[in-house]
Short mmCIF file of C-alpha atoms in Angstrom, two decimals:
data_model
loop_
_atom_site.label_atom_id
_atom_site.label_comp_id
_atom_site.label_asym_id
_atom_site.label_seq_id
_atom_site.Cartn_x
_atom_site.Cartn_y
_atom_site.Cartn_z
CA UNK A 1 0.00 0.00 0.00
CA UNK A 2 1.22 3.45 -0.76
CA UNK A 3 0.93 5.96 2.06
CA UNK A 4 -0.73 9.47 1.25
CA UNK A 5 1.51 12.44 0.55
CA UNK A 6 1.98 14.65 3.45
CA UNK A 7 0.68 17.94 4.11
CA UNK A 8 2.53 20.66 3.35
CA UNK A 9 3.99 22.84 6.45
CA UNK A 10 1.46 25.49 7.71
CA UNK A 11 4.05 27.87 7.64
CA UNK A 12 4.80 27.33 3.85
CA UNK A 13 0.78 27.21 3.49
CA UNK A 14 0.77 30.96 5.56
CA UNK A 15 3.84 31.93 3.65
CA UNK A 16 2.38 31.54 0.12
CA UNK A 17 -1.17 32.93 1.35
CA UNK A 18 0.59 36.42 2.36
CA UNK A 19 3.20 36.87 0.01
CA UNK A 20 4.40 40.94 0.27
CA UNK A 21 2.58 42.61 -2.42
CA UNK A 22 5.52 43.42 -5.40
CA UNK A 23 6.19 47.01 -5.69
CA UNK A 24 5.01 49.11 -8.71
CA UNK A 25 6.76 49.39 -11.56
CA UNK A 26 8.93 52.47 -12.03
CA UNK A 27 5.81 53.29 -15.23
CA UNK A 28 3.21 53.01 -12.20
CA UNK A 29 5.31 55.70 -9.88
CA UNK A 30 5.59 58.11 -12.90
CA UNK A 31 2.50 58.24 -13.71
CA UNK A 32 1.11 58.26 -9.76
CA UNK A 33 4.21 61.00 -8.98
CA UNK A 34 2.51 63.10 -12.03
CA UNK A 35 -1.03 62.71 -11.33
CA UNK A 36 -0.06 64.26 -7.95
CA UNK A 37 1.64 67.30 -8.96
CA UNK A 38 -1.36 67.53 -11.32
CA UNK A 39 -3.48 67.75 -8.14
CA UNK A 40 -1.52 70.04 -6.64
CA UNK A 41 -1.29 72.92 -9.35
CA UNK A 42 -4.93 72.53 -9.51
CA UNK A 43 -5.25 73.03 -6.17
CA UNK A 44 -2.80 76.48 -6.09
CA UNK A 45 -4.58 77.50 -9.43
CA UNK A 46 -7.73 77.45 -7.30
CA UNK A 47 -6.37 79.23 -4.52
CA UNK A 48 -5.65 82.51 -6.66
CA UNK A 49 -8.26 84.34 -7.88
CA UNK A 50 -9.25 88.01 -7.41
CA UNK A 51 -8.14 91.10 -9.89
CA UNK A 52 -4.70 90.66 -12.34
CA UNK A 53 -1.85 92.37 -11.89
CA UNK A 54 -1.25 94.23 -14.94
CA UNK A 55 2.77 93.94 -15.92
CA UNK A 56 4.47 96.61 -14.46
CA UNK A 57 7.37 99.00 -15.64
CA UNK A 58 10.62 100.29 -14.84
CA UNK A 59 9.85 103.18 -12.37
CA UNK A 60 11.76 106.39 -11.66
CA UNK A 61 10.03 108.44 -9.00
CA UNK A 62 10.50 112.29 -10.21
CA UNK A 63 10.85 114.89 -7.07
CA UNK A 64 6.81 115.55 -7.71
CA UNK A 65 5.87 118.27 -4.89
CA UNK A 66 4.62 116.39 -1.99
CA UNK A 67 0.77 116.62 -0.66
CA UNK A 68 1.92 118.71 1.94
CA UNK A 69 4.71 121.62 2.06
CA UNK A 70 6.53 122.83 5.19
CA UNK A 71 6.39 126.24 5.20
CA UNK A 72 9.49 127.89 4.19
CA UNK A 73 9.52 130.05 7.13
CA UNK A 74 13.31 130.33 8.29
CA UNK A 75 12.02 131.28 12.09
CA UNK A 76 10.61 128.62 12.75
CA UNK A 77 14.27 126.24 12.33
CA UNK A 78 15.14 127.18 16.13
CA UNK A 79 11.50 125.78 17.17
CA UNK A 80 11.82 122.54 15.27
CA UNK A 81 14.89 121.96 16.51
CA UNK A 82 13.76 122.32 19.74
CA UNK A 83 11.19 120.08 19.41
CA UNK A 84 13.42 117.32 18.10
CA UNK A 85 16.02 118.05 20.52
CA UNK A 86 18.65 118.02 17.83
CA UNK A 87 21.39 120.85 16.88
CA UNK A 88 22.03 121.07 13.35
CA UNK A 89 20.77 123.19 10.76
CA UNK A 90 17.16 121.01 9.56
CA UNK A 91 17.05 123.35 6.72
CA UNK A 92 20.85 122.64 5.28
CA UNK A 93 20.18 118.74 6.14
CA UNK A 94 16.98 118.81 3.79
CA UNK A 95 19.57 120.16 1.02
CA UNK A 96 22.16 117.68 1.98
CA UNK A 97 19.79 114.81 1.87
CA UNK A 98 17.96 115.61 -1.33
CA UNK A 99 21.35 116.15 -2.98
CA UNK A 100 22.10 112.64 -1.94
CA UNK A 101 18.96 110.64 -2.92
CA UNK A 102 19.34 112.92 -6.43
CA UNK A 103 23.09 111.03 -6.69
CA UNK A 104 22.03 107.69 -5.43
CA UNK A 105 18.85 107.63 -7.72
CA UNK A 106 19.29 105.33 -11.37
CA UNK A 107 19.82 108.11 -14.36
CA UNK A 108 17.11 108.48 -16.83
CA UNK A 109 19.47 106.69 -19.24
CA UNK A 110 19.42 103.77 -17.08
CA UNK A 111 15.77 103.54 -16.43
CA UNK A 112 14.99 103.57 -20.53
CA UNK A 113 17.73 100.83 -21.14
CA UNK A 114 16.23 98.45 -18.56
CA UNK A 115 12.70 99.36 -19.92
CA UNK A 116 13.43 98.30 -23.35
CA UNK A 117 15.22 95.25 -22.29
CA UNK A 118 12.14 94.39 -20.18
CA UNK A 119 10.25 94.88 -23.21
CA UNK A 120 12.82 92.87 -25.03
CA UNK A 121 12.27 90.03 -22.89
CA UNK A 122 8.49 90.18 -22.45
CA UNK A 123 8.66 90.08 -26.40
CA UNK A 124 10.82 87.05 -26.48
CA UNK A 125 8.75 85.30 -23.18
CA UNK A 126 5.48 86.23 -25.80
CA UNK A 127 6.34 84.04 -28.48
CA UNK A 128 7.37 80.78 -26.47
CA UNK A 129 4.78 81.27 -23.79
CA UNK A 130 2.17 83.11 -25.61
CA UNK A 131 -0.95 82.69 -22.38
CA UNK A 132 1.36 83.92 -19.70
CA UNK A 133 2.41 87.02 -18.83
CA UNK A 134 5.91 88.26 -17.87
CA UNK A 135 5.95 90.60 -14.53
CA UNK A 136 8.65 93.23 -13.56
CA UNK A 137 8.70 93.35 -9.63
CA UNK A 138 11.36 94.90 -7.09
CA UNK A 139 13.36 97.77 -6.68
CA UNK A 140 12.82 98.02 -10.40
CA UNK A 141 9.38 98.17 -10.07
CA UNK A 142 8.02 99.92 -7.19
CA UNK A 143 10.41 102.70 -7.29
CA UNK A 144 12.88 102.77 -4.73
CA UNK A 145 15.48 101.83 -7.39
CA UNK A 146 19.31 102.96 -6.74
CA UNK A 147 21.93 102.94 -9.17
CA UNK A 148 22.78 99.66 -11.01
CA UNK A 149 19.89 97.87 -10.24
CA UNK A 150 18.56 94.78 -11.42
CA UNK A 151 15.69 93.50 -12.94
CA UNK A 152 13.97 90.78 -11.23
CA UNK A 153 11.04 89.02 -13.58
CA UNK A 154 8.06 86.61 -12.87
CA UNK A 155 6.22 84.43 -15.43
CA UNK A 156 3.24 84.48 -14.88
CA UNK A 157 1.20 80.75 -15.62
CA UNK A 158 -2.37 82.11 -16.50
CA UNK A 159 -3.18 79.76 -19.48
CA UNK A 160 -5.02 76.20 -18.45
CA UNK A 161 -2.02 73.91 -18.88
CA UNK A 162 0.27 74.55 -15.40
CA UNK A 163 3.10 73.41 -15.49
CA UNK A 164 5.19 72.32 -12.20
CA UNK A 165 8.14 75.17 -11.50
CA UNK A 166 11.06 73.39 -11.72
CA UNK A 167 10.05 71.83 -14.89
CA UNK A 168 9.40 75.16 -15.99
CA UNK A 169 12.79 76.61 -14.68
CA UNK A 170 14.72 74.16 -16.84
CA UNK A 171 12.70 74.87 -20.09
CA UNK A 172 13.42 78.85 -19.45
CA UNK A 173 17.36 78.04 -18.33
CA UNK A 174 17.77 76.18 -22.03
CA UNK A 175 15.67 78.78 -23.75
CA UNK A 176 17.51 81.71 -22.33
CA UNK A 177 20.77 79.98 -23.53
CA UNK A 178 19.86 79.86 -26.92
CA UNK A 179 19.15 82.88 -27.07
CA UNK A 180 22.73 84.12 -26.32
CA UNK A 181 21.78 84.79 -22.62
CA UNK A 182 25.33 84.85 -20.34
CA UNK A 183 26.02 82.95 -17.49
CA UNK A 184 22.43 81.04 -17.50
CA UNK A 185 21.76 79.14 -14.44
CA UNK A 186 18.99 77.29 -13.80
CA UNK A 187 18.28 76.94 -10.35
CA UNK A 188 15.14 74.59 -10.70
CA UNK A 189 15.09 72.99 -7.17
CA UNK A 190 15.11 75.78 -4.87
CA UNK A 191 11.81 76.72 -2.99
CA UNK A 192 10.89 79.03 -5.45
CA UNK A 193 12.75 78.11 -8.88
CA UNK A 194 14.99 80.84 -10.43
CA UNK A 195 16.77 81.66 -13.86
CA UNK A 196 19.42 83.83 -13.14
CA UNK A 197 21.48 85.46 -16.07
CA UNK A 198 23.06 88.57 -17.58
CA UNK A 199 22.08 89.87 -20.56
CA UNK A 200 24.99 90.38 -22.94
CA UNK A 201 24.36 94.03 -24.55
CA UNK A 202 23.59 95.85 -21.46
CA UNK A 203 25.48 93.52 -18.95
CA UNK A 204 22.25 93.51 -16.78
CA UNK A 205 21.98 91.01 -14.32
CA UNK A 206 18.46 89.29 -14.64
CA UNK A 207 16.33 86.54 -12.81
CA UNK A 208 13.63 84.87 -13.85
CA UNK A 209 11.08 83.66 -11.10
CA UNK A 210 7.88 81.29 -11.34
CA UNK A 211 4.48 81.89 -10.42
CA UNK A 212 5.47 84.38 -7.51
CA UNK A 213 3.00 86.48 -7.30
CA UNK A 214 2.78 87.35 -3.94
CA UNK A 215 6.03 89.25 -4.70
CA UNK A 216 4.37 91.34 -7.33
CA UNK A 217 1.67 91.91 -5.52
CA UNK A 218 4.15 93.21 -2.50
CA UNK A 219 5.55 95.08 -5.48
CA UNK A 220 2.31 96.87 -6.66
CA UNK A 221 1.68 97.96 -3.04
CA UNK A 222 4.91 99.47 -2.21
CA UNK A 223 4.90 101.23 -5.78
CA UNK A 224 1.06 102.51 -4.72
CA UNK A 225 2.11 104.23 -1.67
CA UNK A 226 5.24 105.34 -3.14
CA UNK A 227 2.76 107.61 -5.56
CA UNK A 228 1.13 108.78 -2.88
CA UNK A 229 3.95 111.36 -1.11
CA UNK A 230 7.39 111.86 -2.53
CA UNK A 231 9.01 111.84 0.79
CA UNK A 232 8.54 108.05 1.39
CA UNK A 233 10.98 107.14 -1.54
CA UNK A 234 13.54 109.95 -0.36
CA UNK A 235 13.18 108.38 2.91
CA UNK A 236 13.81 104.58 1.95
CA UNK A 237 16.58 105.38 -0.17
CA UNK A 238 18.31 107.38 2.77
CA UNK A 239 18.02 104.46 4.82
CA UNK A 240 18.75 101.58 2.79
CA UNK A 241 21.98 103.95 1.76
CA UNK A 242 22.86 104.13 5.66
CA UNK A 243 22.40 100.40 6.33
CA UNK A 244 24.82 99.49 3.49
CA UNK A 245 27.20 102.09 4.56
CA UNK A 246 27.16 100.22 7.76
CA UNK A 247 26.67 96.49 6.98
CA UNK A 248 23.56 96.32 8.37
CA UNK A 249 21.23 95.54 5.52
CA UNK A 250 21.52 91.78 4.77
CA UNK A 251 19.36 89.09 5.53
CA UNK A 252 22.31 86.72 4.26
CA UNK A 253 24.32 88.36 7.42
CA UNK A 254 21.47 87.62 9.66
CA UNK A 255 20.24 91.78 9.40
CA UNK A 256 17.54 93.40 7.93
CA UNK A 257 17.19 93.04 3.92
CA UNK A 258 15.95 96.19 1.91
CA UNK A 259 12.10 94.92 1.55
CA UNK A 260 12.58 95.41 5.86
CA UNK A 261 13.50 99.13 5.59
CA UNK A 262 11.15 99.50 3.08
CA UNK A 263 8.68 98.43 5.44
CA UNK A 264 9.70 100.32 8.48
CA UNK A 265 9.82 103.74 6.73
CA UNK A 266 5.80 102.83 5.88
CA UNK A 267 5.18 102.26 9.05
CA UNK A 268 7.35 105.03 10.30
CA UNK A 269 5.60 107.89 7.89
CA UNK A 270 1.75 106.06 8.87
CA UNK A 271 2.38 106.17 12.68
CA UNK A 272 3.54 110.03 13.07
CA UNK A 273 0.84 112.29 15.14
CA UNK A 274 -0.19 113.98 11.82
CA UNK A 275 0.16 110.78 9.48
CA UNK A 276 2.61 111.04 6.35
CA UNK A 277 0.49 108.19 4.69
CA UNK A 278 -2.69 106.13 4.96
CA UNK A 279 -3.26 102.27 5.79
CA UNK A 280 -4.27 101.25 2.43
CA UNK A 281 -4.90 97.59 3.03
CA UNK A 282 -7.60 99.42 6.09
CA UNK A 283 -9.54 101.21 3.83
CA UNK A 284 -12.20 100.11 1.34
CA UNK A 285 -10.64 97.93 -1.41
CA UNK A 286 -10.97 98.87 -5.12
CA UNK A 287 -8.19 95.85 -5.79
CA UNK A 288 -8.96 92.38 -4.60
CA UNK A 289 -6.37 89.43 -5.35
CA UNK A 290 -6.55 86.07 -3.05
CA UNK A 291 -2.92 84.55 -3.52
CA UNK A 292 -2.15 80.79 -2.16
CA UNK A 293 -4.75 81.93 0.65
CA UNK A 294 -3.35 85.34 1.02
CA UNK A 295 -5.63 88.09 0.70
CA UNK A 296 -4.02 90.95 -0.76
CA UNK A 297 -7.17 93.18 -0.77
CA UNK A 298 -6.29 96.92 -0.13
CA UNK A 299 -7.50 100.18 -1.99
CA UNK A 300 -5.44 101.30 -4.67
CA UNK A 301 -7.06 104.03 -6.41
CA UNK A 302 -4.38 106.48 -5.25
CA UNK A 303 -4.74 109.07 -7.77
CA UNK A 304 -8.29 109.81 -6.40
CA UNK A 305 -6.99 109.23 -2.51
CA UNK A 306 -4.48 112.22 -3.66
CA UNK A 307 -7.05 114.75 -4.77
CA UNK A 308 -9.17 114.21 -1.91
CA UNK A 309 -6.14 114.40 0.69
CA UNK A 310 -5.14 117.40 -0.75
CA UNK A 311 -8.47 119.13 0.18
CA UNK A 312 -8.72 117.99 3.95
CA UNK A 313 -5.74 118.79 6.53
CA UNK A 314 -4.19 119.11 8.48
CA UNK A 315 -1.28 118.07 6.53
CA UNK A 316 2.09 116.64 8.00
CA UNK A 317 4.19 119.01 6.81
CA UNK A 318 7.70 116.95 8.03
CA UNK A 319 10.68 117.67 5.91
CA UNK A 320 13.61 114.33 4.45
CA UNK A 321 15.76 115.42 7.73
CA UNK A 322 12.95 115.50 10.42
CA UNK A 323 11.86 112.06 8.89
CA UNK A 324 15.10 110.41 9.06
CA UNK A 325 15.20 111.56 12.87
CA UNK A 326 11.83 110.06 13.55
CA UNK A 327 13.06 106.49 11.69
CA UNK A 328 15.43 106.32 14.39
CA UNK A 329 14.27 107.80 16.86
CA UNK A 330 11.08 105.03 16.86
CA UNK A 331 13.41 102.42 17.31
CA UNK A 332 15.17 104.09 20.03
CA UNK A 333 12.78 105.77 22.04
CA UNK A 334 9.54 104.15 20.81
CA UNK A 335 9.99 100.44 19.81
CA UNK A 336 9.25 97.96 22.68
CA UNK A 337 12.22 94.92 21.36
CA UNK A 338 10.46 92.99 23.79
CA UNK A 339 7.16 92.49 22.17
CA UNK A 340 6.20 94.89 19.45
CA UNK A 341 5.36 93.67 15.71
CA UNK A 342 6.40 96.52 13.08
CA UNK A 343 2.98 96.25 10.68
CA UNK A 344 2.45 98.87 7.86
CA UNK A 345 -0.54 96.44 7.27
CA UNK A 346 -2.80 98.00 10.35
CA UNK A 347 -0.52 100.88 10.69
CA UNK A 348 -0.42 100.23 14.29
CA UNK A 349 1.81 97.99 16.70
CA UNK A 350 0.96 94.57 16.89
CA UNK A 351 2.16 92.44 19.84
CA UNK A 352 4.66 88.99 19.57
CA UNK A 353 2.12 87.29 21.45
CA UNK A 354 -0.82 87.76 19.44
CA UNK A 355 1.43 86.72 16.38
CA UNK A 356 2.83 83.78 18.10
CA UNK A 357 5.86 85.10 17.59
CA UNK A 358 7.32 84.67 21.38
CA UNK A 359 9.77 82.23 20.84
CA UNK A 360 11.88 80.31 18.41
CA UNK A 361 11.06 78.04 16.31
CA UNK A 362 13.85 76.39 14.10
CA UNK A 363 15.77 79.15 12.46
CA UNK A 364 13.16 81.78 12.98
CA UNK A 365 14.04 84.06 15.88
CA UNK A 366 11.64 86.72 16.04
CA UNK A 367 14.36 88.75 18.04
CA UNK A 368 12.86 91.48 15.47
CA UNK A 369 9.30 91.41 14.28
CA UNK A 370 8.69 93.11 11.36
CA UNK A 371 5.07 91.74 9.53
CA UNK A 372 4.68 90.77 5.12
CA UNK A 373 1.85 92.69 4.46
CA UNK A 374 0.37 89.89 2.70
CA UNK A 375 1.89 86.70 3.99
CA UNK A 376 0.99 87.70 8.02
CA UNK A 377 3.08 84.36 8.77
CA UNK A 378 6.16 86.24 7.26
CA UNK A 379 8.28 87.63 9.92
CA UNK A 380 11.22 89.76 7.72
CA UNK A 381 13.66 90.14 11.00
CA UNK A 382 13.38 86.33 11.66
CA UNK A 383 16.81 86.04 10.49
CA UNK A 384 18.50 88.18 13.11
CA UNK A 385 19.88 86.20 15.48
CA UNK A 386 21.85 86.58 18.99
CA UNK A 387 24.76 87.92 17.91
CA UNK A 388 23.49 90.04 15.09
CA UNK A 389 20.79 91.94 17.24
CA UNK A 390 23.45 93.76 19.70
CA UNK A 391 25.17 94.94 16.09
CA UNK A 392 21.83 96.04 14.69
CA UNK A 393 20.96 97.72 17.82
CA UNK A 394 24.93 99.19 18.31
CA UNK A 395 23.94 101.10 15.00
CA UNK A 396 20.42 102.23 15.47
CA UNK A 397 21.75 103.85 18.65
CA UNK A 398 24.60 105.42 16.68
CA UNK A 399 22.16 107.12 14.01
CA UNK A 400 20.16 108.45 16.77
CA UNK A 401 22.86 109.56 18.86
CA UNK A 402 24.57 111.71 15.75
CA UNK A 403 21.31 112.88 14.77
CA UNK A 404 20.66 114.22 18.01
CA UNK A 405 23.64 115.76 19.44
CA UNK A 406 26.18 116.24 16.08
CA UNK A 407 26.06 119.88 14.56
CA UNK A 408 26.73 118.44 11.30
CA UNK A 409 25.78 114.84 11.24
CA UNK A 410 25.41 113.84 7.98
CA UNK A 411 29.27 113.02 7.22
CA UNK A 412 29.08 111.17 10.44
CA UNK A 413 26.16 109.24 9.53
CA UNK A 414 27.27 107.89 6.38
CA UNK A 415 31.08 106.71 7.54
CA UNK A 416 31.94 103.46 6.04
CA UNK A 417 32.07 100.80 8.40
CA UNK A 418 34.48 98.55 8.62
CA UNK A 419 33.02 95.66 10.73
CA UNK A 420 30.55 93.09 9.79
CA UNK A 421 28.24 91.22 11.90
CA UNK A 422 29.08 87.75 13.11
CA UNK A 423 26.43 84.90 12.56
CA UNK A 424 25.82 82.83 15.15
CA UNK A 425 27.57 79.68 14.36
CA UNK A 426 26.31 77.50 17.42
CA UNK A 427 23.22 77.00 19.58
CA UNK A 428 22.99 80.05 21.87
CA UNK A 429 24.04 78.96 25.34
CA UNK A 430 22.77 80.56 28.68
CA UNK A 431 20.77 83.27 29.14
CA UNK A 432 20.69 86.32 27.14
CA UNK A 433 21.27 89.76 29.03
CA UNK A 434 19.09 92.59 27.91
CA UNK A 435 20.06 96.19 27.55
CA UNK A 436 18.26 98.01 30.95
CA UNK A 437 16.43 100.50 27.97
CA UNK A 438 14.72 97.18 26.94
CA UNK A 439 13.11 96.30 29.86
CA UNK A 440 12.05 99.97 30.46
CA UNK A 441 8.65 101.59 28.99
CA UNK A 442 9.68 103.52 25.96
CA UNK A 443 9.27 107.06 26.73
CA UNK A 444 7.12 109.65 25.01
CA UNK A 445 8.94 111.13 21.89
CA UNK A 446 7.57 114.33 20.28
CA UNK A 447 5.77 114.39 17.58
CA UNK A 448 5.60 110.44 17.93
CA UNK A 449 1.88 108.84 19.22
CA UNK A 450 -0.03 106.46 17.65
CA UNK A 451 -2.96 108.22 15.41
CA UNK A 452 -5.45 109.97 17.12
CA UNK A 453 -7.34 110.69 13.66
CA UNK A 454 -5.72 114.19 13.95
CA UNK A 455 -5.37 114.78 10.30
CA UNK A 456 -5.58 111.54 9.03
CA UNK A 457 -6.17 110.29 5.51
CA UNK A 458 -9.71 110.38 4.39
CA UNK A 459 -11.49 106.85 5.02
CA UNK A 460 -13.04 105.46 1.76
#
């Protein structure tokens, strides 16, 4: 007799009953890794909607007269100056100052040749991508422009197919190159994808950004108020050309980056007794743009704001130099370091704790609090760190200091420096000593309170 065949293990049985599933082909992942990025273009497509944003130009502010004039009335210099506290001649720093931003400011000859290679490039950016639309946004833009600047562009996906950035980025980089473009890099992985290059005939340096529109939106704003009262631009380019003088105007070197001082000088001019400018993003909107969830609603018929300024007063009537001294004089005798948020957005202060801004949170600091207008999650100080706030501080204190007591301060001001700020390298160890002003309640300044509605901008 033959015996039956044993059963096989119940292991073996298990074993073949829940083999590990095989994984999917390398066609299957393709297809799954594109039908994803599909879903998410959609998705960032449906978060912007609102009004477009008309391409821009190259902008060179002209010295138009501002909304308000001081009166030219020499006896009242010794009263002003009392009322600063300061010693030199306001009227002969007003000359000084203007002369300046008149040197520092791009020539006419430079604006046009930028302009017509923007136009040169939205021309070329036409043909290849003829549903998008190529912006112009920065300094170049929203005129507070210096000397040599560059041009920094956005393309603009409006048409239905959207195409992922760095795929984009890579397509532009070869383009560019073909078309005789020097020292093309495509930098296709970076959080926000970038063509940088330099244009052969002009030697302009160029880059070429993706869908980032919140920066041209930032751009429209800052160009809107800069319409609204020459002094703002005078006043920006006066600062950013002190914090270069004294290395203390790059985010890369854990300061303050030029957008920053841009910033402060709104919120500077908005929060004077007599306001220099209006909260535009508090009035009623006549432009309405949601971008990746960020509203950027805020009125922006300035021309008509202008004419109807101009008929109510009182006017602040603050020249360049008294300006400058209120800049630093906020951050000396005003700004609580502790926990005040700089916000041209409500033209008010705004407190670290209601920001959640109290403590740190990987590389973001908040030492410094200054707010995006748009992106309220965007903290532009969050790269000063430990050892960079005391130098930031160190030259705040100097401006003011000079500006107050020096007879002739200007030459003093503007001195080169020849230190740098030092990163920090390591994880800050023990705890940090504050400066005994700090932890004191700012004291009244003159001519500094928050608005009281005492000549304010008309509400529309």
């Amino acid at each position: 007799l033959t015996s039956p065949a044993p059963p096989a293990p119940q292991q073996q049985q298990g074993q073949e009953q829940h083999a590990p599933p095989q994984s999917p082909s390398p066609v299957v992942n393709e297809e799954r890794e594109k039908q994803r990025r599909r879903q998410e273009l959609r998705k960032r497509a449906e978060e912007n909607f609102g009004d477009a944003i008309e391409p821009s130009h190259v902008v060179r502010l002209e010295d138009p007269k501002p909304l308000a004039l001081r009166p030219a009335a020499a006896a009242d210099a010794a009263r002003r100056r009392q009322e600063l506290r300061v010693h030199f001649d306001l009227d002969r720093a007003d000359k000084e100052l203007l002369a300046l931003v008149s040197s520092l400011r791009p020539s006419e000859a430079d604006v046009a040749e930028r302009q017509r290679l923007f136009e040169r490039l939205s021309a070329l950016f036409a043909v290849r991508y003829p549903e998008n639309v190529l912006h112009l946004f920065g300094s170049a833009a929203n005129g507070f422009a210096t000397q040599t600047f560059d041009l920094d562009l956005c393309l603009e996906q409006r048409g239905p197919d959207i195409r992922p950035r760095a795929e984009l980025c890579e397509e532009v980089g070869t383009m560019l190159e073909a078309e005789g473009m020097r020292e093309v890099k495509a930098i296709a992985h970076a959080r926000i994808p970038v063509v940088k290059f330099i244009e052969p005939e002009t030697g302009i340096d160029c880059d070429v950004c993706f869908d980032n529109m919140l920066a041209v939106a930032n751009t429209k704003l800052l160009r809107d108020y800069s319409f609204l009262d020459a002094r703002l631009a005078q006043l920006v380019i006066v600062v950013k050309h002190w914090a270069k003088q004294r290395n203390c105007c790059s985010a890369y070197e854990g300061t303050l980056s030029s957008y920053a001082y841009v910033l402060a000088c709104i919120y500077v001019m908005q929060t004077r007794r007599v306001r220099a400018l209006p909260v535009l993003q508090q009035m009623q909107p006549t432009f309405r743009r949601t971008i990746d969830k960020w509203r950027c609603d805020y009125h922006d018929d300035v021309q008509a704001l202008r004419k109807r300024h101009a008929q109510a007063g009182p006017h602040n009537t603050e020249s360049i130099s008294e300006l400058l001294f209120a800049f630093f004089a906020y951050w000396q005798e005003r700004h609580d370091w502790n926990s005040a948020v700089v916000s041209p957005r409500v033209g008010t202060m705004l407190t670290k704790s209601a920001k959640g801004w109290t403590r740190r949170v990987g590389t973001e600091r908040h030492l410094i609090c200054i707010e995006d207008p748009f992106n309220t999650q965007h903290d532009l100080g969050r790269v000063v760190d430990r050892n960079t706030l005391p130098f930031l501080k160190r030259e705040l204190r100097r401006a003011y200091n000079i500006l107050q007591s020096e007879r002739d301060p200007l030459p003093v001001l503007f001195e080169r420096n020849r230190h740098h700020p030092e990163r920090e390298h390591r994880e800050y160890k023990g705890k940090a000593r504050s400066d005994s002003q700090d932890r004191q309640a700012p004291p009244p300044l003159l001519g500094e309170a928050q608005p009281t509605g005492e000549g304010d901008w008309p509400t529309l």
